[in-house]
C-alpha atoms as one frame of an Amber mdcrd trajectory, in Angstrom:
protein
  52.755 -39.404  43.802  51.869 -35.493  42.859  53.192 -34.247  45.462  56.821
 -35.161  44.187  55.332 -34.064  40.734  55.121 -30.528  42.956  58.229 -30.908
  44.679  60.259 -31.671  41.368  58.512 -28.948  39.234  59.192 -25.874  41.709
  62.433 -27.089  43.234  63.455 -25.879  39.209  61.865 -23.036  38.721  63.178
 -19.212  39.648  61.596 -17.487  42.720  64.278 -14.736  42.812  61.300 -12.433
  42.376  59.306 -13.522  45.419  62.910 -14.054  46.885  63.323 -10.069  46.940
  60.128  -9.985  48.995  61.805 -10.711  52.224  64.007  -8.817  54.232  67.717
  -9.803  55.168  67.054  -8.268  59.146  65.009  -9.768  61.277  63.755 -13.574
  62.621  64.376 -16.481  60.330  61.759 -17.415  57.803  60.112 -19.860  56.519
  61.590 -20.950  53.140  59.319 -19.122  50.444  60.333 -22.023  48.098  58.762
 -24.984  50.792  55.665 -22.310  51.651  54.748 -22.285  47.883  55.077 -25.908
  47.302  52.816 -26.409  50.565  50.117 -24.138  49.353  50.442 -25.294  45.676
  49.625 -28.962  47.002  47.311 -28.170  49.147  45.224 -26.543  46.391  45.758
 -29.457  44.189  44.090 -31.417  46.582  40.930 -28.736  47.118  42.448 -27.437
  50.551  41.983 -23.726  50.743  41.453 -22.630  54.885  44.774 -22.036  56.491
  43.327 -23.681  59.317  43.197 -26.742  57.473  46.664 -26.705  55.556  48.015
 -26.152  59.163  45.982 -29.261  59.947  47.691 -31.365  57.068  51.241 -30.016
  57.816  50.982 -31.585  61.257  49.123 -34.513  60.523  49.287 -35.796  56.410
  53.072 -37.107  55.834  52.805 -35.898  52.354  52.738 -32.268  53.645  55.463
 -33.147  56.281  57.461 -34.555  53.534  57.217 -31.485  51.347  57.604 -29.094
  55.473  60.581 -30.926  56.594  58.379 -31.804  59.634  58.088 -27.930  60.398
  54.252 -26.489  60.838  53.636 -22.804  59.700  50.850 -21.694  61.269  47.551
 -20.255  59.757  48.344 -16.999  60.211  51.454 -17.370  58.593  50.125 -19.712
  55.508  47.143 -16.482  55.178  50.095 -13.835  55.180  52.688 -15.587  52.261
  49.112 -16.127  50.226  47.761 -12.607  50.677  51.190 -10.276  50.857  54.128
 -12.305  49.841  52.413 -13.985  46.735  50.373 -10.715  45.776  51.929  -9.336
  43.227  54.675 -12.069  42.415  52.277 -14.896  42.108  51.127 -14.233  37.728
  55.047 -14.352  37.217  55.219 -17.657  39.164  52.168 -18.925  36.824  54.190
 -17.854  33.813  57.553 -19.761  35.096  55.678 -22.689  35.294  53.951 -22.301
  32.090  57.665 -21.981  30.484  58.685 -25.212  32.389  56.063 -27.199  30.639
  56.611 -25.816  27.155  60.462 -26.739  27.579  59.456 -30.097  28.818  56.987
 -30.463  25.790  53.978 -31.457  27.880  52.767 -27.730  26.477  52.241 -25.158
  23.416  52.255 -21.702  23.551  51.085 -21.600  19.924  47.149 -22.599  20.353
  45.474 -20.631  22.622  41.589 -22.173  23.019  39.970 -19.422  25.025  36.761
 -19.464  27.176  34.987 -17.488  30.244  33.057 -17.670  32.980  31.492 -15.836
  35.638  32.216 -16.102  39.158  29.964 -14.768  42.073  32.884 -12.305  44.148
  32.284 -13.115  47.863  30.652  -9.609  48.212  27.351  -8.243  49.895  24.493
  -8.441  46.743  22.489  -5.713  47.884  25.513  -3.221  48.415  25.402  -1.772
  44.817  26.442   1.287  43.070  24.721   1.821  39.685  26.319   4.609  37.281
  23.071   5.484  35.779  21.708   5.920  39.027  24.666   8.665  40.054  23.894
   9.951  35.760  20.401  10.716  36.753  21.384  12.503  40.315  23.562  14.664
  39.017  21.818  15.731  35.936  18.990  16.345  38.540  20.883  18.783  40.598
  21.615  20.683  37.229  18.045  21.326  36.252  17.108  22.524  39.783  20.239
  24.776  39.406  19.134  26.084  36.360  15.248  26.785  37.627  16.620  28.457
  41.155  18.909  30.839  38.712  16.044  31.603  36.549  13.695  32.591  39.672
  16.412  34.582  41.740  17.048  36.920  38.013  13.177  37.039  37.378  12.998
  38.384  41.168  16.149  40.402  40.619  15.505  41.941  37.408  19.260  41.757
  36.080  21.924  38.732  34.704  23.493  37.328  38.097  25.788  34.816  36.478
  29.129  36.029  35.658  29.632  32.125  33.159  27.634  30.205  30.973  24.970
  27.882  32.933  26.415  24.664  34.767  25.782  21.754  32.831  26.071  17.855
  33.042  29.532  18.140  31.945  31.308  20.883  33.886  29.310  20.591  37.047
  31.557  20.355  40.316  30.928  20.966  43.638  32.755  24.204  43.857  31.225
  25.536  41.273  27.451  24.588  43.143  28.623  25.806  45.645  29.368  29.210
  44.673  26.491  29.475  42.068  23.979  28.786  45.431  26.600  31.530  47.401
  25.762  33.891  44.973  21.490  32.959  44.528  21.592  32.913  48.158  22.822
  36.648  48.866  20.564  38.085  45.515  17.330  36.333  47.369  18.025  38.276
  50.633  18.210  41.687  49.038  14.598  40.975  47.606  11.103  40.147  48.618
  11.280  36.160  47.461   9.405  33.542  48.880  10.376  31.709  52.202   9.879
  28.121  51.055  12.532  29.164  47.967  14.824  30.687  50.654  14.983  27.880
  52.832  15.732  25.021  49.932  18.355  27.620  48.495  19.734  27.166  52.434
  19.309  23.446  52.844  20.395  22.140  49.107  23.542  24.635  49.781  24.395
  22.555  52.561  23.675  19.395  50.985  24.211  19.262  47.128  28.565  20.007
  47.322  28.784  16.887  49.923  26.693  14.857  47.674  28.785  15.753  44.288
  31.788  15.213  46.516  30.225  11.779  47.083  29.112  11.465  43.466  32.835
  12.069  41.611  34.912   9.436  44.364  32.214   6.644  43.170  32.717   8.011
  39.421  36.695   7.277  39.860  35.493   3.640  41.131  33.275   3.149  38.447
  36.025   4.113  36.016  33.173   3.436  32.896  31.822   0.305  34.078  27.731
   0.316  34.922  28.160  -0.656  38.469  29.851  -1.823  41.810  30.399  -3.110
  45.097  30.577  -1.369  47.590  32.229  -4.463  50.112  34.419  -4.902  46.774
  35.027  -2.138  44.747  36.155  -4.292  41.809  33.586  -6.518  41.540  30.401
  -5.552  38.907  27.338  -6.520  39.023  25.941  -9.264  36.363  23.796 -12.132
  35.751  25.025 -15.368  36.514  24.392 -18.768  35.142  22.970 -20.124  38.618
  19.629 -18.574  38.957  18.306 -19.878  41.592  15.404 -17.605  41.918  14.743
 -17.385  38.153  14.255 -13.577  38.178  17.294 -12.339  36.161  18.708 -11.331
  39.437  22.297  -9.533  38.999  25.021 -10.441  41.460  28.456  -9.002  42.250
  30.753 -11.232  40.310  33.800 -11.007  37.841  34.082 -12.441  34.435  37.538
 -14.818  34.311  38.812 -15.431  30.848  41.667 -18.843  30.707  43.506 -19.915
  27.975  44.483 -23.710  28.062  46.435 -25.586  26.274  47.330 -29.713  26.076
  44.320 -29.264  28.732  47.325 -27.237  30.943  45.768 -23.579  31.705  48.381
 -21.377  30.002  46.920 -17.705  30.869  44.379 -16.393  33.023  42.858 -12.961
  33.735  39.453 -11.164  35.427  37.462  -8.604  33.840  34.920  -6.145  34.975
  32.891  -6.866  31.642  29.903  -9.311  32.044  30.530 -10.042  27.576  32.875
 -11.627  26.811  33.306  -9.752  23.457  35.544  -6.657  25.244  37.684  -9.437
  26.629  39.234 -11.220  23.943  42.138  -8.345  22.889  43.067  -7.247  26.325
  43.042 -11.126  27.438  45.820 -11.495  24.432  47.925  -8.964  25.044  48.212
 -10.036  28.746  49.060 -13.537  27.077  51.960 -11.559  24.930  52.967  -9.544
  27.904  53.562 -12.616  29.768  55.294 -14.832  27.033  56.393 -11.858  24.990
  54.305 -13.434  22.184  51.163 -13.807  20.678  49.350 -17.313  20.591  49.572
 -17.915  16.628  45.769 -19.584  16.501  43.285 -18.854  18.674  40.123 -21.256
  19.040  37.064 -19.561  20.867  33.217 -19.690  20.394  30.797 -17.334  19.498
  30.806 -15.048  21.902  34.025 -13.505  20.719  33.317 -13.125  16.862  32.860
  -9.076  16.896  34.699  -7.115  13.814  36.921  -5.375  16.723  38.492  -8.900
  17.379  38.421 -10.553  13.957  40.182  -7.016  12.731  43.120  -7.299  16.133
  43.568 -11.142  15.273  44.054 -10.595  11.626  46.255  -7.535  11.932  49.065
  -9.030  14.188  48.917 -12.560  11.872  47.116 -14.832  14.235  44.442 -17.853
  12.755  41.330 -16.495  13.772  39.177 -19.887  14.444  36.144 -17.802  16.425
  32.582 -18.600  15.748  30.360 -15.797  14.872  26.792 -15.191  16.727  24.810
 -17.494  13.846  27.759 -20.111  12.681  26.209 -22.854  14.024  22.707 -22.191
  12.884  24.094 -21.902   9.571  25.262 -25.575   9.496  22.135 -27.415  10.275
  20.949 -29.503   7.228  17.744 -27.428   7.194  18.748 -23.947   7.709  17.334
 -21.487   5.405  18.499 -18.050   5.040  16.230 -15.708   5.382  15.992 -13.387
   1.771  14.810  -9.996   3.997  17.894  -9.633   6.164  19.857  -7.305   4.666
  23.080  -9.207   5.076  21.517 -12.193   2.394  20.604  -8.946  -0.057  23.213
  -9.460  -3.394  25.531  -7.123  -3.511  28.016  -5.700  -6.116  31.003  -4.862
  -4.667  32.475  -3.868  -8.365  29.898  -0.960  -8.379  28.923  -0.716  -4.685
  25.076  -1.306  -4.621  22.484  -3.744  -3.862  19.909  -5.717  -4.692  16.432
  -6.697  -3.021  14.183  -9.842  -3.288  12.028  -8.251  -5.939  15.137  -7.560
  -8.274  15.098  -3.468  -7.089  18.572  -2.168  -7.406  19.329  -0.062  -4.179
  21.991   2.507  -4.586  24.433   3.741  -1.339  23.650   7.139   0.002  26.036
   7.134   3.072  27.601   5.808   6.017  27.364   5.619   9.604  29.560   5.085
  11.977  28.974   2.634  15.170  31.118   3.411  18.097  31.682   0.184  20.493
  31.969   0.189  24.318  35.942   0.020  23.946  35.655   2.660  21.510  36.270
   0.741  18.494  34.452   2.665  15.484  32.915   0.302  12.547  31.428   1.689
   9.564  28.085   0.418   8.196  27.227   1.250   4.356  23.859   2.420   3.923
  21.236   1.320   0.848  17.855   2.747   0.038  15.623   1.362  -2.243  14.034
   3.599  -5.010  10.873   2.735  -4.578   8.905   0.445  -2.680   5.444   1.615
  -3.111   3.189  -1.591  -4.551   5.858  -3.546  -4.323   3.995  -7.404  -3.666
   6.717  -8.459  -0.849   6.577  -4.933   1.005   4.240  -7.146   3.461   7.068
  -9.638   4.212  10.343  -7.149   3.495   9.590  -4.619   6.636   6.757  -2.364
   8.134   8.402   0.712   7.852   6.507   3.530   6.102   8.900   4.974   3.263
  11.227   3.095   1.188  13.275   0.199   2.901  17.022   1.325   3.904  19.301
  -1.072   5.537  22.835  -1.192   6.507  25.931  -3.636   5.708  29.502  -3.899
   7.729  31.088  -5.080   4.466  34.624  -5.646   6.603  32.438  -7.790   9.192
  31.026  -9.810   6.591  34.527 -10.458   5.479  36.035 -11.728   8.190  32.943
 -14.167   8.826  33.295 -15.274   5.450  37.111 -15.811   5.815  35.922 -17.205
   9.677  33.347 -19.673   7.741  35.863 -21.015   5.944  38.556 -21.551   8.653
  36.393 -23.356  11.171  34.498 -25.365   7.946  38.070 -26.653   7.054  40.069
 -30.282   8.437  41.994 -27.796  10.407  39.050 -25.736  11.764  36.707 -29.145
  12.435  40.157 -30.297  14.870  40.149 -27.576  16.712  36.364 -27.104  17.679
  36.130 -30.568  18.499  39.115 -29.955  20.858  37.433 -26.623  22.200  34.828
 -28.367  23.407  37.181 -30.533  25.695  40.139 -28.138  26.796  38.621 -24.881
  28.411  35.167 -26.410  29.489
């Protein structure tokens, strides 16, 4: 029966950490050990109210057998799952995880990877958007700047003793003694009353706001948006659209790795892309085991140069799809000879060639900067001329000659990708992708 499959599995494993969560003074306890197994069960069998598991205890003979015939009540079962188990419970996961791999039913060497997005049980019309708070703030600059520039036109002489507040620097103190100091140089003068009394009313106003403005800043903490019944929680599109209008929901994105179908890691992001995920997601797996997964098996989602470059760099087997791998395998695909990334190119002499046989030298390179701050380069071509050319029609639109960009390290690793997942190796593991994290 699982629930001796339960009983045997955490009667072995160490709890000295959620052991040191209890205090020696006091009434008796409940055994953490039998609470855990009790909960652990009950969520194995889809039971998640307290009121319920309370239920079982007194009634189901499984959960009697696992209680000693003893009934915690709900309020008890809600406090072990929401302060005992809170910050204890990922090390229990891991223990857990190590029993398996020493029982063999588990490898902590393959690490097939997927997401999801959950809905976070959060108001959906509560939201915080950062470009929202951007365009406030800048807002309050600009109307700054013009009240400084009509109290010195009025004035006749330079009342700032700094450099104008910007975007950057702006703080409420500082508004707040910028509209001090308009506010006594527009009483000494003839100015106009509707200017006086916004000077008056914005000086009571715009610090409070700012004030208001930097606490949701530290929340946002450079995500887009949030919650404000759960501060963690970001706002995204989910797969469920009921309404079919795109419409973004308060939700997290959770990233598992599994294993033998056994879930080996799990964590929640903020990000609604998966593509940010994948290196934090793996060094949570290494901080937990205290090593990396040596292969990792994910889809397309994941195949950015940032990840291909961490993978590669700390020895893993990269087998990640990039965003047009499977396109490229159907019997009739085509590549397209006007995307720069099908242009030849001579790596021995660094240059490259269009469809018409024009040889297009290198005259720089730009630098992309990522959301995690990863920087790529991308090599830039321009033809010499383009003028007459016959295929200008169906090679681009732009007026000029035709310059276009290449990530030779990103077409690298997709070439070294390409091969991996095209190999016996690489056609095992995406067939067993499709079956372990789904």
């Amino acid at each position: 029966d699982p629930v001796r499959v339960v009983h045997r599995i955490i009667e072995q494993i160490n709890l000295e950490k959620l052991y040191r969560r209890y205090s020696p003074q006091g009434c008796s306890a409940y055994h953490p050990r039998m609470m855990l197994q009790i909960l652990v069960y009950a969520y194995l069998r889809n039971i998640y109210s307290s009121r319920r598991i309370e239920e079982f205890c007194r009634n189901d003979i499984r959960f009697m057998w696992l209680t000693g015939n003893v009934t915690p009540d709900h309020n008890t079962i809600n406090r072990f799952r929401s302060s005992r188990l809170k910050d204890v419970l990922k090390t229990i996961f891991a223990t857990i995880v190590k029993f398996l791999v020493a029982e063999g039913f588990v490898s902590l060497d393959v690490a097939c990877t997927d997401g999801t997005k959950m809905e976070a049980d959060a108001n959906r019309y509560t939201f915080v958007w950062g470009k929202s708070i951007h365009t406030r703030i800048s807002r309050i600059a600009e109307q700054l700047e013009e009240i400084w520039q009509y109290a010195e036109s009025l004035t006749k002489q330079e009342l700032r003793d700094s450099a104008p507040i910007t975007y950057q620097d702006i703080t409420p103190e500082k508004v707040e003694k910028a509209l001090c100091q308009i506010d006594d140089a527009l009483n000494g003068v003839d100015a106009d009353r509707k200017m006086k009394a916004k000077v008056r009313r914005v000086r009571k106003s715009w610090p409070e706001q700012l004030k208001k403005y930097e606490s949701q800043g530290k929340i946002l903490d450079g995500r887009n948006s949030y919650s404000k019944t759960d501060n963690d929680a970001t706002f995204m599109r989910m797969k469920e659209d009921a309404m079919r209008n795109g419409q973004t929901k308060p939700g997290y994105n959770l990233q598992i790795g599994t294993g033998n179908q056994f879930i080996t890691d799990f964590a929640l992001f903020p990000n609604p892309t998966d593509t940010l995920t994948l290196i934090p997601f793996l060094q949570s797996f290494s901080s937990r085991y205290d090593r990396l997964a040596h292969t990792v098996v994910a889809d397309s989602g994941y195949g950015s140069e940032e990840n291909y470059r961490f993978m590669s760099e700390n020895g893993m087997e990269a087998y990640v799809k990039y965003n047009y791998f499977h396109m490229e395998q159907r019997p009739r695909f085509k590549p397209d000879p006007f995307k720069a990334e099908n242009f030849y190119y001579n790596e021995e002499q660094d240059f490259c060639i269009c469809p018409m046989g024009q040889k297009m030298q290198r005259i720089g390179t730009r630098h992309v900067k990522t959301a995690s701050g990863y920087v790529s380069e991308n090599a830039r071509y321009r033809a010499i001329r383009c003028e007459g050319c016959p295929l200008r029609c169906r090679c681009f639109k732009a007026k000029g000659n035709r310059t276009i960009e290449l990530n030779h390290r990103l077409r690298k690793y997709r070439q070294k990708a390409k091969e991996q997942l095209c190999s016996e190796e690489g056609l095992k593991h995406r067939g067993q992708r499709c079956i372990e994290p789904e």
